[in-house]
GROMACS .gro file of C-alpha atoms in nm:
model
  310
    1MET     CA    1   5.063  14.992  20.319
    2LEU     CA    2   4.916  15.237  20.584
    3ASN     CA    3   4.841  15.099  20.922
    4ILE     CA    4   4.512  15.231  21.056
    5SER     CA    5   4.473  15.258  21.432
    6CYS     CA    6   4.200  15.372  21.670
    7HIS     CA    7   4.279  15.713  21.783
    8SER     CA    8   4.141  15.661  22.130
    9CYS     CA    9   4.307  15.316  22.222
   10GLY     CA   10   4.580  15.285  21.961
   11ARG     CA   11   4.437  14.938  21.851
   12LEU     CA   12   4.540  14.843  21.497
   13LEU     CA   13   4.201  14.831  21.313
   14THR     CA   14   4.287  14.752  20.954
   15THR     CA   15   4.514  14.876  20.678
   16LEU     CA   16   4.395  15.126  20.411
   17SER     CA   17   4.530  14.910  20.126
   18SER     CA   18   4.343  14.620  20.250
   19VAL     CA   19   3.995  14.799  20.219
   20PRO     CA   20   3.848  14.689  19.866
   21LYS     CA   21   3.654  15.002  19.840
   22PHE     CA   22   3.747  15.337  19.992
   23TYR     CA   23   3.398  15.418  20.089
   24ASN     CA   24   3.422  15.134  20.343
   25LEU     CA   25   3.630  15.375  20.552
   26ARG     CA   26   3.321  15.539  20.690
   27LYS     CA   27   3.319  15.240  20.942
   28ILE     CA   28   3.656  15.352  21.076
   29HIS     CA   29   3.558  15.620  21.333
   30VAL     CA   30   3.883  15.806  21.383
   31PHE     CA   31   4.226  15.685  21.274
   32ARG     CA   32   4.584  15.790  21.263
   33PRO     CA   33   4.895  15.637  21.094
   34LYS     CA   34   5.059  15.402  21.369
   35PHE     CA   35   5.401  15.545  21.300
   36THR     CA   36   5.270  15.889  21.424
   37ARG     CA   37   5.230  15.790  21.784
   38ASN     CA   38   5.597  15.655  21.781
   39LEU     CA   39   5.715  15.983  21.651
   40PHE     CA   40   5.602  16.163  21.984
   41CYS     CA   41   5.748  15.874  22.210
   42GLY     CA   42   5.447  15.854  22.425
   43ASN     CA   43   5.381  16.227  22.460
   44TYR     CA   44   5.080  16.181  22.204
   45ASN     CA   45   4.877  16.478  22.153
   46ARG     CA   46   4.577  16.487  21.928
   47HIS     CA   47   4.655  16.816  21.781
   48VAL     CA   48   5.021  16.807  21.694
   49SER     CA   49   5.007  16.449  21.594
   50ARG     CA   50   4.885  16.512  21.262
   51SER     CA   51   5.129  16.419  20.990
   52THR     CA   52   5.427  16.658  20.954
   53ILE     CA   53   5.279  16.796  20.647
   54ARG     CA   54   4.902  16.820  20.626
   55PHE     CA   55   4.868  17.041  20.335
   56MET     CA   56   5.251  17.048  20.249
   57THR     CA   57   5.302  17.322  20.483
   58SER     CA   58   5.459  17.399  20.832
   59GLN     CA   59   5.311  17.286  21.154
   60SER     CA   60   5.231  17.634  21.275
   61ASN     CA   61   5.047  17.688  20.940
   62ILE     CA   62   4.860  17.379  20.972
   63GLU     CA   63   4.736  17.471  21.315
   64TYR     CA   64   4.660  17.828  21.210
   65GLU     CA   65   4.467  17.725  20.884
   66ALA     CA   66   4.264  17.441  21.079
   67GLU     CA   67   4.170  17.671  21.364
   68LYS     CA   68   4.069  17.943  21.110
   69PHE     CA   69   3.818  17.729  20.930
   70SER     CA   70   3.704  17.536  21.239
   71LYS     CA   71   3.565  17.879  21.378
   72LEU     CA   72   3.333  17.879  21.073
   73ALA     CA   73   3.222  17.536  21.116
   74ALA     CA   74   2.883  17.618  21.281
   75ASN     CA   75   2.783  17.847  20.991
   76TRP     CA   76   2.922  17.654  20.703
   77TRP     CA   77   2.583  17.515  20.571
   78ASP     CA   78   2.409  17.874  20.609
   79GLU     CA   79   2.375  17.956  20.245
   80ASN     CA   80   2.312  18.328  20.339
   81GLY     CA   81   2.589  18.348  20.592
   82ASN     CA   82   2.970  18.406  20.584
   83MET     CA   83   3.012  18.100  20.325
   84LYS     CA   84   2.749  18.221  20.081
   85ALA     CA   85   3.001  18.282  19.821
   86LEU     CA   86   3.132  17.946  19.834
   87HIS     CA   87   2.793  17.796  19.796
   88SER     CA   88   2.700  18.019  19.510
   89MET     CA   89   3.049  17.897  19.344
   90ASN     CA   90   2.887  17.556  19.299
   91HIS     CA   91   2.696  17.694  18.999
   92VAL     CA   92   3.033  17.716  18.820
   93ARG     CA   93   3.248  17.442  18.949
   94VAL     CA   94   2.987  17.168  18.969
   95PRO     CA   95   2.914  17.177  18.606
   96PHE     CA   96   3.282  17.247  18.519
   97ILE     CA   97   3.379  16.917  18.695
   98ARG     CA   98   3.100  16.724  18.560
   99ASP     CA   99   3.148  16.832  18.203
  100GLY     CA  100   3.529  16.795  18.218
  101LEU     CA  101   3.482  16.435  18.335
  102ILE     CA  102   3.231  16.355  18.059
  103SER     CA  103   3.464  16.516  17.791
  104MET     CA  104   3.721  16.235  17.911
  105GLY     CA  105   3.476  15.955  17.870
  106CYS     CA  106   3.401  15.920  18.231
  107GLY     CA  107   3.040  15.877  18.359
  108GLU     CA  108   2.705  15.818  18.194
  109PRO     CA  109   2.596  16.144  18.012
  110PHE     CA  110   2.234  16.224  17.954
  111THR     CA  111   2.129  16.042  18.276
  112SER     CA  112   2.026  16.171  18.621
  113LYS     CA  113   2.345  16.039  18.764
  114PRO     CA  114   2.608  16.129  18.499
  115LEU     CA  115   2.901  16.055  18.727
  116HIS     CA  116   2.798  15.712  18.840
  117GLY     CA  117   3.083  15.488  18.894
  118ILE     CA  118   3.336  15.771  18.917
  119LYS     CA  119   3.573  15.787  19.223
  120ILE     CA  120   3.642  16.135  19.338
  121LEU     CA  121   3.873  16.260  19.607
  122GLU     CA  122   3.826  16.615  19.743
  123VAL     CA  123   4.123  16.750  19.925
  124GLY     CA  124   4.035  17.012  20.198
  125CYS     CA  125   3.652  16.926  20.152
  126GLY     CA  126   3.550  17.155  20.443
  127ALA     CA  127   3.182  17.074  20.552
  128GLY     CA  128   3.125  16.905  20.217
  129VAL     CA  129   2.958  17.201  20.028
  130LEU     CA  130   3.134  17.070  19.695
  131CYS     CA  131   3.135  16.680  19.794
  132GLU     CA  132   2.755  16.672  19.839
  133PRO     CA  133   2.649  16.798  19.492
  134LEU     CA  134   2.912  16.582  19.320
  135ALA     CA  135   2.788  16.268  19.513
  136ARG     CA  136   2.414  16.366  19.410
  137LEU     CA  137   2.545  16.335  19.046
  138GLY     CA  138   2.636  15.970  19.123
  139ALA     CA  139   2.999  15.987  19.210
  140SER     CA  140   3.161  15.781  19.489
  141VAL     CA  141   3.311  16.088  19.671
  142LEU     CA  142   3.589  16.079  19.949
  143GLY     CA  143   3.637  16.404  20.137
  144ILE     CA  144   3.955  16.470  20.367
  145ASP     CA  145   4.020  16.782  20.562
  146ALA     CA  146   4.243  16.921  20.833
  147SER     CA  147   3.977  17.024  21.074
  148ASP     CA  148   3.794  16.779  21.298
  149HIS     CA  149   3.518  17.027  21.374
  150VAL     CA  150   3.434  17.104  21.012
  151LEU     CA  151   3.433  16.734  20.922
  152ASP     CA  152   3.179  16.665  21.207
  153VAL     CA  153   2.957  16.917  21.053
  154ALA     CA  154   3.005  16.752  20.709
  155LYS     CA  155   2.909  16.417  20.854
  156MET     CA  156   2.596  16.536  21.037
  157HIS     CA  157   2.485  16.734  20.729
  158ARG     CA  158   2.523  16.410  20.524
  159ASP     CA  159   2.385  16.158  20.766
  160GLY     CA  160   2.041  16.018  20.688
  161ASP     CA  161   2.039  16.126  20.325
  162THR     CA  162   2.015  15.806  20.138
  163GLU     CA  163   2.125  15.975  19.815
  164LEU     CA  164   2.460  16.048  19.976
  165SER     CA  165   2.546  15.684  20.074
  166ASP     CA  166   2.873  15.689  19.870
  167LEU     CA  167   2.991  16.014  20.019
  168GLN     CA  168   3.250  15.957  20.275
  169TYR     CA  169   3.456  16.176  20.508
  170ILE     CA  170   3.790  16.070  20.689
  171ASP     CA  171   4.031  16.285  20.891
  172ALA     CA  172   4.330  16.190  20.699
  173ASP     CA  173   4.618  16.388  20.542
  174LEU     CA  174   4.679  16.387  20.172
  175GLU     CA  175   5.005  16.217  20.248
  176ASP     CA  176   4.807  15.947  20.417
  177ILE     CA  177   4.615  15.866  20.113
  178VAL     CA  178   4.934  15.886  19.904
  179GLY     CA  179   5.133  15.660  20.138
  180ALA     CA  180   4.863  15.394  20.123
  181GLY     CA  181   5.009  15.323  19.772
  182THR     CA  182   4.698  15.153  19.625
  183LEU     CA  183   4.435  15.416  19.599
  184ARG     CA  184   4.360  15.591  19.270
  185PHE     CA  185   4.072  15.810  19.154
  186HIS     CA  186   3.922  15.918  18.835
  187ALA     CA  187   3.935  16.269  18.967
  188VAL     CA  188   4.100  16.464  19.244
  189VAL     CA  189   3.949  16.805  19.341
  190ALA     CA  190   4.126  17.083  19.524
  191SER     CA  191   3.892  17.368  19.523
  192GLU     CA  192   3.993  17.683  19.715
  193VAL     CA  193   4.281  17.512  19.891
  194VAL     CA  194   4.595  17.581  19.698
  195GLU     CA  195   4.602  17.934  19.825
  196HIS     CA  196   4.627  17.796  20.196
  197VAL     CA  197   4.916  17.568  20.098
  198GLU     CA  198   5.284  17.669  20.173
  199HIS     CA  199   5.469  17.403  19.950
  200LYS     CA  200   5.241  17.416  19.653
  201MET     CA  201   5.435  17.194  19.417
  202LYS     CA  202   5.463  16.911  19.655
  203PHE     CA  203   5.100  16.962  19.731
  204ILE     CA  204   5.006  16.935  19.357
  205ASN     CA  205   5.235  16.664  19.277
  206ASN     CA  206   5.069  16.450  19.555
  207CYS     CA  207   4.723  16.516  19.405
  208CYS     CA  208   4.854  16.418  19.063
  209SER     CA  209   5.011  16.098  19.199
  210LEU     CA  210   4.655  15.980  19.321
  211LEU     CA  211   4.515  15.996  18.964
  212MET     CA  212   4.438  15.692  18.749
  213PRO     CA  213   4.612  15.721  18.392
  214ASN     CA  214   4.420  15.992  18.220
  215GLY     CA  215   4.256  16.082  18.537
  216SER     CA  216   4.149  16.442  18.609
  217LEU     CA  217   4.254  16.703  18.844
  218PHE     CA  218   4.025  16.996  18.913
  219LEU     CA  219   4.160  17.305  19.085
  220SER     CA  220   4.026  17.638  19.163
  221THR     CA  221   4.214  17.917  19.333
  222ILE     CA  222   4.318  18.282  19.313
  223ASN     CA  223   4.569  18.447  19.101
  224ARG     CA  224   4.838  18.667  19.248
  225THR     CA  225   4.790  18.988  19.089
  226GLN     CA  226   4.725  19.346  19.190
  227VAL     CA  227   4.367  19.310  19.080
  228SER     CA  228   4.314  19.011  19.310
  229TYR     CA  229   4.457  19.197  19.594
  230LEU     CA  230   4.206  19.476  19.558
  231LEU     CA  231   3.905  19.252  19.491
  232ALA     CA  232   3.984  18.913  19.669
  233VAL     CA  233   4.136  19.057  19.983
  234LEU     CA  234   4.044  19.436  20.046
  235MET     CA  235   3.693  19.441  19.885
  236ALA     CA  236   3.569  19.075  19.976
  237GLU     CA  237   3.702  19.082  20.324
  238GLU     CA  238   3.722  19.440  20.451
  239VAL     CA  239   3.467  19.627  20.255
  240LEU     CA  240   3.181  19.384  20.139
  241GLY     CA  241   3.233  19.110  20.406
  242VAL     CA  242   3.144  18.831  20.166
  243VAL     CA  243   3.449  18.634  20.288
  244PRO     CA  244   3.541  18.636  20.674
  245PRO     CA  245   3.825  18.879  20.738
  246GLY     CA  246   4.165  18.701  20.746
  247THR     CA  247   4.066  18.416  20.517
  248HIS     CA  248   4.319  18.500  20.254
  249ASP     CA  249   4.688  18.591  20.240
  250TRP     CA  250   4.783  18.761  19.910
  251ASP     CA  251   5.132  18.628  19.931
  252MET     CA  252   4.987  18.278  19.929
  253PHE     CA  253   4.802  18.323  19.592
  254VAL     CA  254   4.935  18.136  19.292
  255THR     CA  255   4.969  18.265  18.937
  256THR     CA  256   4.849  18.062  18.636
  257ASP     CA  257   5.221  18.008  18.515
  258GLU     CA  258   5.315  17.879  18.849
  259ILE     CA  259   5.025  17.639  18.846
  260LYS     CA  260   5.113  17.516  18.494
  261SER     CA  261   5.477  17.451  18.611
  262TYR     CA  262   5.361  17.259  18.915
  263LEU     CA  263   5.131  17.052  18.700
  264ASN     CA  264   5.397  16.976  18.447
  265GLN     CA  265   5.617  16.842  18.742
  266GLY     CA  266   5.325  16.610  18.821
  267ASN     CA  267   5.298  16.483  18.461
  268CYS     CA  268   4.960  16.654  18.414
  269GLU     CA  269   4.857  16.885  18.133
  270ILE     CA  270   4.597  17.166  18.140
  271GLN     CA  271   4.301  17.080  17.925
  272LYS     CA  272   4.091  17.396  18.016
  273ILE     CA  273   4.131  17.696  18.234
  274VAL     CA  274   3.863  17.974  18.273
  275GLY     CA  275   3.806  18.260  18.499
  276MET     CA  276   3.538  18.304  18.758
  277ASN     CA  277   3.378  18.628  18.835
  278TYR     CA  278   3.176  18.709  19.129
  279ASN     CA  279   2.906  18.951  19.161
  280PRO     CA  280   2.830  19.034  19.529
  281LEU     CA  281   2.511  19.222  19.459
  282ASN     CA  282   2.331  18.907  19.356
  283ASN     CA  283   2.575  18.657  19.499
  284LYS     CA  284   2.647  18.496  19.168
  285TRP     CA  285   2.942  18.334  19.001
  286THR     CA  286   2.987  18.318  18.627
  287LYS     CA  287   3.263  18.202  18.401
  288CYS     CA  288   3.476  18.454  18.212
  289GLN     CA  289   3.803  18.472  18.004
  290ASN     CA  290   3.981  18.692  18.263
  291THR     CA  291   4.190  18.480  18.496
  292ASN     CA  292   4.330  18.771  18.709
  293VAL     CA  293   4.141  18.699  19.005
  294ASN     CA  294   3.973  18.363  19.059
  295TYR     CA  295   4.021  18.075  18.805
  296ILE     CA  296   3.935  17.710  18.771
  297LEU     CA  297   4.113  17.451  18.571
  298HIS     CA  298   4.097  17.096  18.442
  299ALA     CA  299   4.408  16.901  18.403
  300VAL     CA  300   4.463  16.553  18.286
  301LYS     CA  301   4.744  16.301  18.394
  302LYS     CA  302   4.939  16.186  18.081
  303ASP     CA  303   4.933  15.821  18.014
  304GLU     CA  304   5.288  15.716  18.111
  305THR     CA  305   5.260  15.388  17.929
  306ASN     CA  306   5.158  15.542  17.599
  307ALA     CA  307   5.417  15.825  17.649
  308ASP     CA  308   5.697  15.559  17.677
  309THR     CA  309   5.601  15.414  17.347
  310LEU     CA  310   5.597  15.736  17.146
   0.00000   0.00000   0.00000
């Protein structure tokens, strides 16, 4: 059970496990686990009081990553700005997620809201570039992120749009959601996040633990190859400028074999994996067979009950 307290006054507001539907968390303005304040013995600082592991990484890395993306907050929804490649990526990842869920018998295919009734958690949601189109497909989406500034942008962009009434953002750690102990989702999405995570296996295991039996994990990231260093770092950041300089660290990229191993530890099995190719000339992403640079995958949590009876 996770105690939720007001960030400003410390008053206990509610417990996450007592909220019947996670989208009601919208009414909680800002919260922190009550134990966090005790850890710092009264010297409570908003920035350093985040959980010891936000994206399963060191505190210094948490601060660096959050600050890096906070600087981009103001331009996040400019589809012709620094984040245009991320917006364009939705042409691949949104149908990939939609079709993957439908293939698992989730949602209502052949309707205007094919993901109606599906609960999705997006980890590292940024300003909601992926959350919003998933919500428009009918899903109840909960987005969490490390950057307060980016979440403010996400909320402002969402507010007033009645089609996004089941889209909620909370400033919570992945560990907070896991620690609640009662929240489970049809799908967890971690798109363009894992390459910023230090302890990747723990991060992925936590994502897997939040899935319902036969739930789906959707993950997109960058492979650690010589080609990816040339294209995703040198070309994208330094030459073409389609990604802000310093966005990526090649050493943090993760190979497909490593991802498979981490997923296996989380009792998940890959159903589909495809490469994603980006053409900077027309700002267009397409699926491809080559996973040497960008790739996206769909993994499914094994039914532990059925597995025990085999």
